[in-house]
Structures are given as C-alpha cells and as structure tokens.
Short mmCIF file of C-alpha atoms in Angstrom, two decimals:
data_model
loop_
_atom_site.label_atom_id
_atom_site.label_comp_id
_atom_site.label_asym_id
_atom_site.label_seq_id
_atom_site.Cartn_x
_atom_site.Cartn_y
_atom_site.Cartn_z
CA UNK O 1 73.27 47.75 67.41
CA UNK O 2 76.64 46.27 68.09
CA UNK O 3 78.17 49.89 68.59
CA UNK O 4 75.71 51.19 71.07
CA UNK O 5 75.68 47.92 72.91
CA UNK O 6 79.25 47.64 73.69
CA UNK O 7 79.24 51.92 74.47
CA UNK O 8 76.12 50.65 77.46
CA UNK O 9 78.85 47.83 78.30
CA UNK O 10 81.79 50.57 78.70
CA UNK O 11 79.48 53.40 80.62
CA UNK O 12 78.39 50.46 83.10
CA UNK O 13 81.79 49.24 83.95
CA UNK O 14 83.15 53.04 84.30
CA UNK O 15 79.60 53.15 86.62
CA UNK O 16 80.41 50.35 88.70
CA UNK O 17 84.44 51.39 89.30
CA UNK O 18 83.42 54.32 90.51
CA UNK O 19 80.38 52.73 92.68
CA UNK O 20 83.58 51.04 94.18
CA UNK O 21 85.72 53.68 94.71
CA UNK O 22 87.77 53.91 96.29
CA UNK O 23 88.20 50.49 98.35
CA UNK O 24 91.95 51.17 99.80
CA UNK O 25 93.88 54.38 101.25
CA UNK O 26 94.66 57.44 99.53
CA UNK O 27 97.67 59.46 99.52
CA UNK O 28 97.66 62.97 98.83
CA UNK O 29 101.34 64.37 97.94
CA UNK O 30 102.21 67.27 98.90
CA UNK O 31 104.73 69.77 97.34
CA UNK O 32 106.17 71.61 100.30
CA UNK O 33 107.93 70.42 103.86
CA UNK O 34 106.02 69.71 107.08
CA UNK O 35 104.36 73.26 108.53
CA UNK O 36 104.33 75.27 106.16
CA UNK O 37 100.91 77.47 104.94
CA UNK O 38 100.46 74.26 102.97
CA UNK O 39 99.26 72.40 105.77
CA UNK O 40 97.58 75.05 107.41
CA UNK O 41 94.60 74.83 104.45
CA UNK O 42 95.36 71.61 102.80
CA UNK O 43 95.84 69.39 106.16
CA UNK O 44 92.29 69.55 107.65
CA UNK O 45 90.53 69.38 104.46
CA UNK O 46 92.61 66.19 103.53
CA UNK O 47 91.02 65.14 107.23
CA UNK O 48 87.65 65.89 106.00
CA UNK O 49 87.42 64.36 102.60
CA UNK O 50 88.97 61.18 104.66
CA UNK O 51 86.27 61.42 106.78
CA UNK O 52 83.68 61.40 103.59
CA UNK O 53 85.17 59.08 101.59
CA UNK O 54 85.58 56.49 104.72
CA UNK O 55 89.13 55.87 103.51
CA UNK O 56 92.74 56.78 105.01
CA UNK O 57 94.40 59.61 103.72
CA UNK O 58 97.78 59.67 103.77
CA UNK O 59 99.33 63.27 103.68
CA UNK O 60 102.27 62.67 102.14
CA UNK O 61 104.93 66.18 102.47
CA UNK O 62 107.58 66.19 99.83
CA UNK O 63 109.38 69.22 99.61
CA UNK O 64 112.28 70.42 97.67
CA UNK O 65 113.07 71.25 93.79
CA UNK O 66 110.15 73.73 93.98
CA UNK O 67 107.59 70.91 93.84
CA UNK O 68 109.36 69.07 90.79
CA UNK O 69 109.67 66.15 93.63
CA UNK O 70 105.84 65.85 94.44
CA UNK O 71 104.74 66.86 91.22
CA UNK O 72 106.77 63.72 89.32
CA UNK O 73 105.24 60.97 91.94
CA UNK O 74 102.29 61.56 91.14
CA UNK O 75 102.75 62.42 87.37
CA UNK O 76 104.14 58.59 86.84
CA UNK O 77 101.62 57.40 89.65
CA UNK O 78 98.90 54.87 88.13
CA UNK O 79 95.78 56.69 87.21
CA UNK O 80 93.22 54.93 89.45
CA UNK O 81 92.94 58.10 92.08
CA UNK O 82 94.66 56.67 94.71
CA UNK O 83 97.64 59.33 95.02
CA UNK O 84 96.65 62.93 94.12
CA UNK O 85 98.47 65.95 94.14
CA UNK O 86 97.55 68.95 96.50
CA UNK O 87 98.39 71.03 93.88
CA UNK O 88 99.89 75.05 94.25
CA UNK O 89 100.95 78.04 92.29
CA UNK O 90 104.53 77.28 91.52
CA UNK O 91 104.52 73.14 90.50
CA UNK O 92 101.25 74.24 88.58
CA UNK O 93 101.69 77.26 87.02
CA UNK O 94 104.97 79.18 87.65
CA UNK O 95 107.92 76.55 87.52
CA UNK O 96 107.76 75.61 83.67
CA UNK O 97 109.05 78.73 83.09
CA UNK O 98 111.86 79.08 85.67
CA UNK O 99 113.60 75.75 85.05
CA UNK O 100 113.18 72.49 82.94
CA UNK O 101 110.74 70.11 84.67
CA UNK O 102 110.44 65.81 84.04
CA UNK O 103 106.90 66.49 83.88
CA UNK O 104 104.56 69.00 82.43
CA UNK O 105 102.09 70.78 84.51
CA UNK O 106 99.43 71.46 81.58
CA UNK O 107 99.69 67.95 80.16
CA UNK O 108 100.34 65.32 82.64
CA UNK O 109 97.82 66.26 85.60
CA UNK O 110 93.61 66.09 85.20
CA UNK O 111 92.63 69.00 87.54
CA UNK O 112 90.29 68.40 89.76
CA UNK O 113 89.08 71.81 91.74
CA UNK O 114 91.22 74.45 93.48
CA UNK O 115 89.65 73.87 96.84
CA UNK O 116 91.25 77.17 99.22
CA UNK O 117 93.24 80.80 98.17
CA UNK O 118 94.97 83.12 100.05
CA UNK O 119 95.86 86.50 98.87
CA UNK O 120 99.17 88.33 99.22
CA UNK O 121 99.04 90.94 101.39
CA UNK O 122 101.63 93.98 100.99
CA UNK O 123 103.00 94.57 104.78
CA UNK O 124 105.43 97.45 105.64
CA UNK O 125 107.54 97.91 108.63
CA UNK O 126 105.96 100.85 110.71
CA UNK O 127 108.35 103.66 110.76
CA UNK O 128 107.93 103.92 106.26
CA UNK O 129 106.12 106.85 105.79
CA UNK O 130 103.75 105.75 102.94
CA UNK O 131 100.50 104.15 104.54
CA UNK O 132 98.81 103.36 101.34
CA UNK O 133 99.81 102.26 97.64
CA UNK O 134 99.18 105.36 96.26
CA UNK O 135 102.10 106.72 99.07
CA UNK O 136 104.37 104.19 98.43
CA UNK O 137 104.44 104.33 94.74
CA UNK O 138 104.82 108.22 95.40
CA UNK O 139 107.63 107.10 98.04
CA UNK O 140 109.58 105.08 95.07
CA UNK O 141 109.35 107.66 92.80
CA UNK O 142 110.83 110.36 94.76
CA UNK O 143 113.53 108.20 95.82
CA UNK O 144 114.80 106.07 93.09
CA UNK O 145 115.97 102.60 94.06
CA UNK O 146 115.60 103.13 97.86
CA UNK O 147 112.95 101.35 98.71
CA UNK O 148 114.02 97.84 99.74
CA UNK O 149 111.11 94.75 98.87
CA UNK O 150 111.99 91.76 100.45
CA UNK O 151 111.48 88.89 98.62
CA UNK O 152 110.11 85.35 100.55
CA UNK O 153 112.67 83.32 97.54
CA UNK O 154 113.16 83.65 93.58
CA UNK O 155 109.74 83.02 91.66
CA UNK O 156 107.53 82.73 94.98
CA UNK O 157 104.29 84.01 94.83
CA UNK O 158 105.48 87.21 96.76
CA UNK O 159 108.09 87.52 94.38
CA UNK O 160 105.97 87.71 91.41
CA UNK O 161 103.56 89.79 92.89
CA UNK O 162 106.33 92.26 94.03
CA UNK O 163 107.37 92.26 90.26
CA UNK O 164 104.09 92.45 88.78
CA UNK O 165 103.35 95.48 90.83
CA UNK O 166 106.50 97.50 90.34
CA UNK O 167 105.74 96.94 86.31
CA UNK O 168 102.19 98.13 86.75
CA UNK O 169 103.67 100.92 89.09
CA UNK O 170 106.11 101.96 86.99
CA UNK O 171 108.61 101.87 89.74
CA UNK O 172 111.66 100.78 90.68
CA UNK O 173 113.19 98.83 93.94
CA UNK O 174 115.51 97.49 95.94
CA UNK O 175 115.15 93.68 95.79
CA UNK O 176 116.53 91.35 99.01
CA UNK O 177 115.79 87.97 98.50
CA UNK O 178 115.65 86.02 101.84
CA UNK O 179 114.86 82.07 101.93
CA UNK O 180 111.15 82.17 102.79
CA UNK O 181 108.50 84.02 104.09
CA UNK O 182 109.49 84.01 107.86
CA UNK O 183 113.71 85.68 107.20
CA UNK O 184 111.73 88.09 105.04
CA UNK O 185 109.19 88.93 107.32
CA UNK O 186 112.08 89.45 110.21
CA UNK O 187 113.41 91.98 107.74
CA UNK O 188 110.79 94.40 108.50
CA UNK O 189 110.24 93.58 112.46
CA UNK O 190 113.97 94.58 112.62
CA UNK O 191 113.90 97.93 109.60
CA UNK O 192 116.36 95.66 107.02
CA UNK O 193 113.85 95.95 104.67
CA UNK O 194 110.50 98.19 104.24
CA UNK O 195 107.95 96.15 102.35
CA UNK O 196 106.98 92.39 101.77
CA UNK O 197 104.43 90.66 99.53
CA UNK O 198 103.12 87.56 101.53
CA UNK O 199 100.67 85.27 102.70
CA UNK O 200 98.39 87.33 105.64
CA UNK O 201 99.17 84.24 107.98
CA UNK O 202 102.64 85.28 108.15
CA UNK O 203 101.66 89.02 109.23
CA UNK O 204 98.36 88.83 111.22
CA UNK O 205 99.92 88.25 114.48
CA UNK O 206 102.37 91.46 114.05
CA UNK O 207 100.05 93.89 112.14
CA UNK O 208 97.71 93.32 115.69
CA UNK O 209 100.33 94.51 117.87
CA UNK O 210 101.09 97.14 115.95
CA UNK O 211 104.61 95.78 114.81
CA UNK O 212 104.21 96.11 111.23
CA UNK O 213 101.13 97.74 109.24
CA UNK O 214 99.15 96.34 106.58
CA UNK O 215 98.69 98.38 103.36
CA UNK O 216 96.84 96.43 100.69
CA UNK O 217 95.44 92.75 99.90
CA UNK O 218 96.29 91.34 95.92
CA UNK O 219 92.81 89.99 96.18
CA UNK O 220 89.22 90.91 94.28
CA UNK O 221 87.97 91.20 97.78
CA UNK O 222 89.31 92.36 101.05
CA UNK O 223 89.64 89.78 103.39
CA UNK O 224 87.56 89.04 106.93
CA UNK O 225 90.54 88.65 109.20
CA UNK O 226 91.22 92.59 108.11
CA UNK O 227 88.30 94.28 106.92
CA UNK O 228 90.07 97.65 106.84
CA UNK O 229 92.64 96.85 104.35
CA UNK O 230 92.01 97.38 101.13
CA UNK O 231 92.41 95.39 98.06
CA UNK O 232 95.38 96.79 95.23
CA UNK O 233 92.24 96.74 92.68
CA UNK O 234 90.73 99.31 94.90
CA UNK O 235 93.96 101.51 95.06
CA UNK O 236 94.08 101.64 91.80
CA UNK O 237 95.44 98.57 89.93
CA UNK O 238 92.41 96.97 88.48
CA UNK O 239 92.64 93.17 87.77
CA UNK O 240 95.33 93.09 89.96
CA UNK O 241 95.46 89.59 91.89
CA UNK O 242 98.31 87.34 93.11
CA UNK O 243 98.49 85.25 96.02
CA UNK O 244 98.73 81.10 97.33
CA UNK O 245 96.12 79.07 95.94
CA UNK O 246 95.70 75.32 96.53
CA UNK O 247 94.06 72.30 94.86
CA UNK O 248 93.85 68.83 93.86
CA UNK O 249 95.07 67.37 90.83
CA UNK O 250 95.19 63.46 89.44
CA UNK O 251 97.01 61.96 87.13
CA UNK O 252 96.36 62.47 83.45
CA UNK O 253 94.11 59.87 82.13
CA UNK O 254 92.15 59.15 84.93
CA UNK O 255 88.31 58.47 84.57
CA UNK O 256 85.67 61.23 84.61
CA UNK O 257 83.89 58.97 86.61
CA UNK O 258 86.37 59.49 89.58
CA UNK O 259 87.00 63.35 88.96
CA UNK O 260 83.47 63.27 89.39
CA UNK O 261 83.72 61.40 92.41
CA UNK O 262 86.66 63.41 93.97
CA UNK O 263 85.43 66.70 92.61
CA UNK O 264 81.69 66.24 94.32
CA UNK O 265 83.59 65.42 97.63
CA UNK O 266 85.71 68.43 98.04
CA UNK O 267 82.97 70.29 97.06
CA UNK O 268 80.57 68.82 100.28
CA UNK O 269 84.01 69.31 102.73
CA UNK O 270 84.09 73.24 101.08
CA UNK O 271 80.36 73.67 102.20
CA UNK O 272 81.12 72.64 106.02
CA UNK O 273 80.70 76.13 107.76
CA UNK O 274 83.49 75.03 110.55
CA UNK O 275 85.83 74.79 107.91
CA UNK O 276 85.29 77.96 106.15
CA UNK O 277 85.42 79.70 109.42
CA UNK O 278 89.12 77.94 109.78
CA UNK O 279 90.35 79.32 106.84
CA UNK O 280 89.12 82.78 107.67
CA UNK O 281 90.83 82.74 110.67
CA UNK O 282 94.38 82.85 108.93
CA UNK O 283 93.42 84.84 106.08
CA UNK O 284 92.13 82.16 103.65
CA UNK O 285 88.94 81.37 101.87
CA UNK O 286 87.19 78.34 99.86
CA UNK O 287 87.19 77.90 96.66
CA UNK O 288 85.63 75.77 94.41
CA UNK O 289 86.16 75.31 90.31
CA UNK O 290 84.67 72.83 87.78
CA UNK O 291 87.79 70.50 86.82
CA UNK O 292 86.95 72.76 83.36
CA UNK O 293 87.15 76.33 85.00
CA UNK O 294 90.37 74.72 87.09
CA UNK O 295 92.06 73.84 83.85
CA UNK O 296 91.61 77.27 81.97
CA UNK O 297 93.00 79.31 85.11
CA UNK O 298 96.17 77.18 84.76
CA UNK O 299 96.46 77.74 81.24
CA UNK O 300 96.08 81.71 82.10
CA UNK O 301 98.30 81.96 84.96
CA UNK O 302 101.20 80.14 83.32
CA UNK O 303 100.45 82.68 80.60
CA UNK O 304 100.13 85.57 82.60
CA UNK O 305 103.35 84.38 85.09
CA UNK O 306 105.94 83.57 82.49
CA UNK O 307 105.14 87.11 80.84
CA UNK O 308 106.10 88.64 84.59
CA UNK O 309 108.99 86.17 84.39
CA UNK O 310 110.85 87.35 81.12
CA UNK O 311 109.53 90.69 81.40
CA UNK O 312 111.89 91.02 85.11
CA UNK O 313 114.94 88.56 83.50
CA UNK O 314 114.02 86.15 86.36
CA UNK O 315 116.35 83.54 87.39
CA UNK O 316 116.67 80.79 89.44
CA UNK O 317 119.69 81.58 91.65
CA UNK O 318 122.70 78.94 91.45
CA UNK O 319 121.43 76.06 93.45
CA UNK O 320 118.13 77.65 94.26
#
C-alpha cells in the first residue's frame, strides 16, 4: 500500500512539473556559426515552437571544434529543458570517432526527435562528360586518379558521402579539401575541381542557370526542388543515403514528462504546411522520430560512419 502510494505521489509531481513547463525562456544551442544551412531549417522552427510553447527562445550559435563547443554546454547544462541542443550529424554521430570529445554523444544527451533532413546532392561542373553515376564511375575507371572530388572540410557530411561512394564504387579519386561548402562549390563554377557532395541549398541557384549540373540525390527519395534528379539508390547503390540532418536533443536525465512535452511540440510545428513548404524550397524536408527511433539511428550512424572513417584512414588535419 505504502509502495504504490508513494509511486501515485511521484507520477503526480512529474504531472504537475510538466503542467508547468516551462515558466521561463529557452535556449536552444546551436553547433555551427551564424548563416549557415543550420539556420536556414533550425531558425524558423525554433520561431515556431516559441510561438507554441508561449516562451522566448533564445537561438544560441556556437560554432567551432566541430560542435564539441555547443555540444559540452548543454551536456553539463541542468536537466530541466531549458537549454537544448539543435542537434546535427557530426556532434551526434560522426565526431567520436575523429577526435576525443569531453562529452559523449550516445550517453550524455536524451534525444528528442530529428525534426528536418537534407540530402547530399552530387553536383558536377558542366563541361565533365559523365551526366549520370553510372558515367562517372565509368569516367574514374578509365582514368585512374583524375577525377578531382572536392571536399566541403575533413569528416563533413560531403566528405563521408564522397568516401562512402568511392568504396561502394570501387573507385578511386582525387581528393581537394576546401574549408566549407561555398570554396568547394567555387571549385566547380571555376573547373578546379569536377564533382562535390553537398547540401542542394548550396547548388540550386547554379544548377538553374545552367552553371553546374546535378547528377544524383544520397536520399531514399528524390527531392521536390528537382524532381528530375535521381536518387544514388536508383542508379544503382541501394541503401545508399547520406546527407545534413537536424534535431533536438536534452540533457541526459531529463524527465519523460518533458521529452514528452518537447517531443509533442515539434511534432505540431512539423505539421504546419507553411513550414514544410519552406523547407522544400531549399531542398529540405520534415522529419519526425519517436525519442526511441531517434536514439537507434544514432547508435547506427555512429556505427555505420566510423566504419567509413577507418575504412578511408580519416584524419583530422593539424588544427582542423
């Protein structure tokens, strides 16, 4: 009697926190500088869920160390669900196997939902004479080591793809690392380099005037803002996926009650047609996990990366 009488007692204070939650602002820390894609997906739907929650939300940008810096505030932030993570491929998934971190990823967040993804796309600059995968890997193989991939920074997301690829492919490349996604992309505009794993926001604008060319999407489905591309999967490489994601993550041991909470309101902002049609626009789509589904594709991707890692003897350039 005792027993189940102080269990009612513990369920109906966790009831009433979250009842009262939250009370104050929130901060949401984020993992990458001012501008980036980041912001492009992460910033309005931080707006939103402020809107919902009928709370502040301060969007807090703290770049640098690969998202060690963002990912450690909030790691050693009190668990009440006041500061969250916004939560992306490299502090999550990719990082704990390129360097030593003060945190760990696995352990030390409660996921919450990934709440947006964008795909790589594989660009090209225009004058390459392969138009599809199927062409390029035939490109690569009759001429060994003279195709040039640029590469957005060591252990990006293009990166990996790039590397993941070339294994599946079988091939082998020229690899110029630039720092970030916009040097690399000036690579092709100006014939340095031929080919580019990246986010489709970086490209969109130049694939529509015809100043570089689109040749596949790492994505299970092709995406609205270029219906005509196809997906690697379909040319050939099934299961083959790689791209930004984005999400929200608390710190471990905070209640289920406000998971619940935080979960059901990203989920109502992910439903909001306006948004979804925002996301489209650059190449993005929603996405929504349980905080269960969240927490096994972590497990798997750091799994699936760090085999890509030591498989291509990646490593963190000095200072990088």
């Amino acid at each position: 009697m005792k027993r189940t009488l102080a269990v009612a007692l513990l369920l109906a204070c966790v009831s009433a926190h979250a009842q009262s939650y939250p009370v104050k602002p929130m901060r949401w820390v984020v993992p990458f500088a001012p501008g980036g894609g980041t912001d492009m997906v992460a910033r309005p739907i931080a707006q939103r869920f402020s809107e919902r929650v009928g709370q502040p939300v301060t969007y807090d940008n703290r770049g640098g160390g690969g998202g060690v810096i963002a990912g450690e505030i909030v790691a050693r932030a009190a668990p009440d669900g006041y500061t969250l993570l916004v939560a992306a491929v490299a502090v999550m998934t990719v990082n704990s196997t390129l360097m030593k971190m003060p945190f760990d990823p696995l352990r030390d967040f409660v996921p919450i939902t990934k709440f947006a993804a964008s795909p790589n796309m594989l660009a090209a600059r225009p004058g390459l004479p392969a138009k599809t995968v199927q062409a390029l890997i035939d490109y690569a193989k009759a001429n060994p080591k003279k195709l040039t991939w640029a590469v957005s920074g060591i252990g990006s997301a293009g990166h990996l793809a790039m590397e993941l690829f070339a294994q599946n492919a079988k091939i082998e490349v020229v690899r110029v690392v630039y720092k970030g996604a916009g040097p690399a992309m000036l690579a092709l505009l100006t014939n340095e380099s031929d080919v580019l794993f990246a986010n489709p926001s970086v490209f969109l604008p130049h694939i529509r005037n015809g100043r570089l060319r689109s040749v596949a999407v790492a994505s299970t489905r092709r995406i609205s803002a270029l219906p005509d591309t196809p997906t690697v999967i379909e040319s050939g490489f099934p299961g083959f996926e790689s791209g930004s994601w984005y999400g929200l993550a608390a710190p471990a041991k905070t209640s289920p009650a406000i998971v619940t909470f935080l979960h059901k309101q990203v989920s109502a902002v992910l439903a909001q047609p306006d948004l979804v049609a925002l996301l489209a626009a650059d190449g993005s789509y929603p996405v929504l996990h349980t905080p269960q589904d969240f927490a096994r594709e972590l497990r798997e991707e750091t799994a699936k990366w760090a085999k890509v890692i030591r498989d291509a003897n990646i490593r963190l350039q000095a200072g990088g």
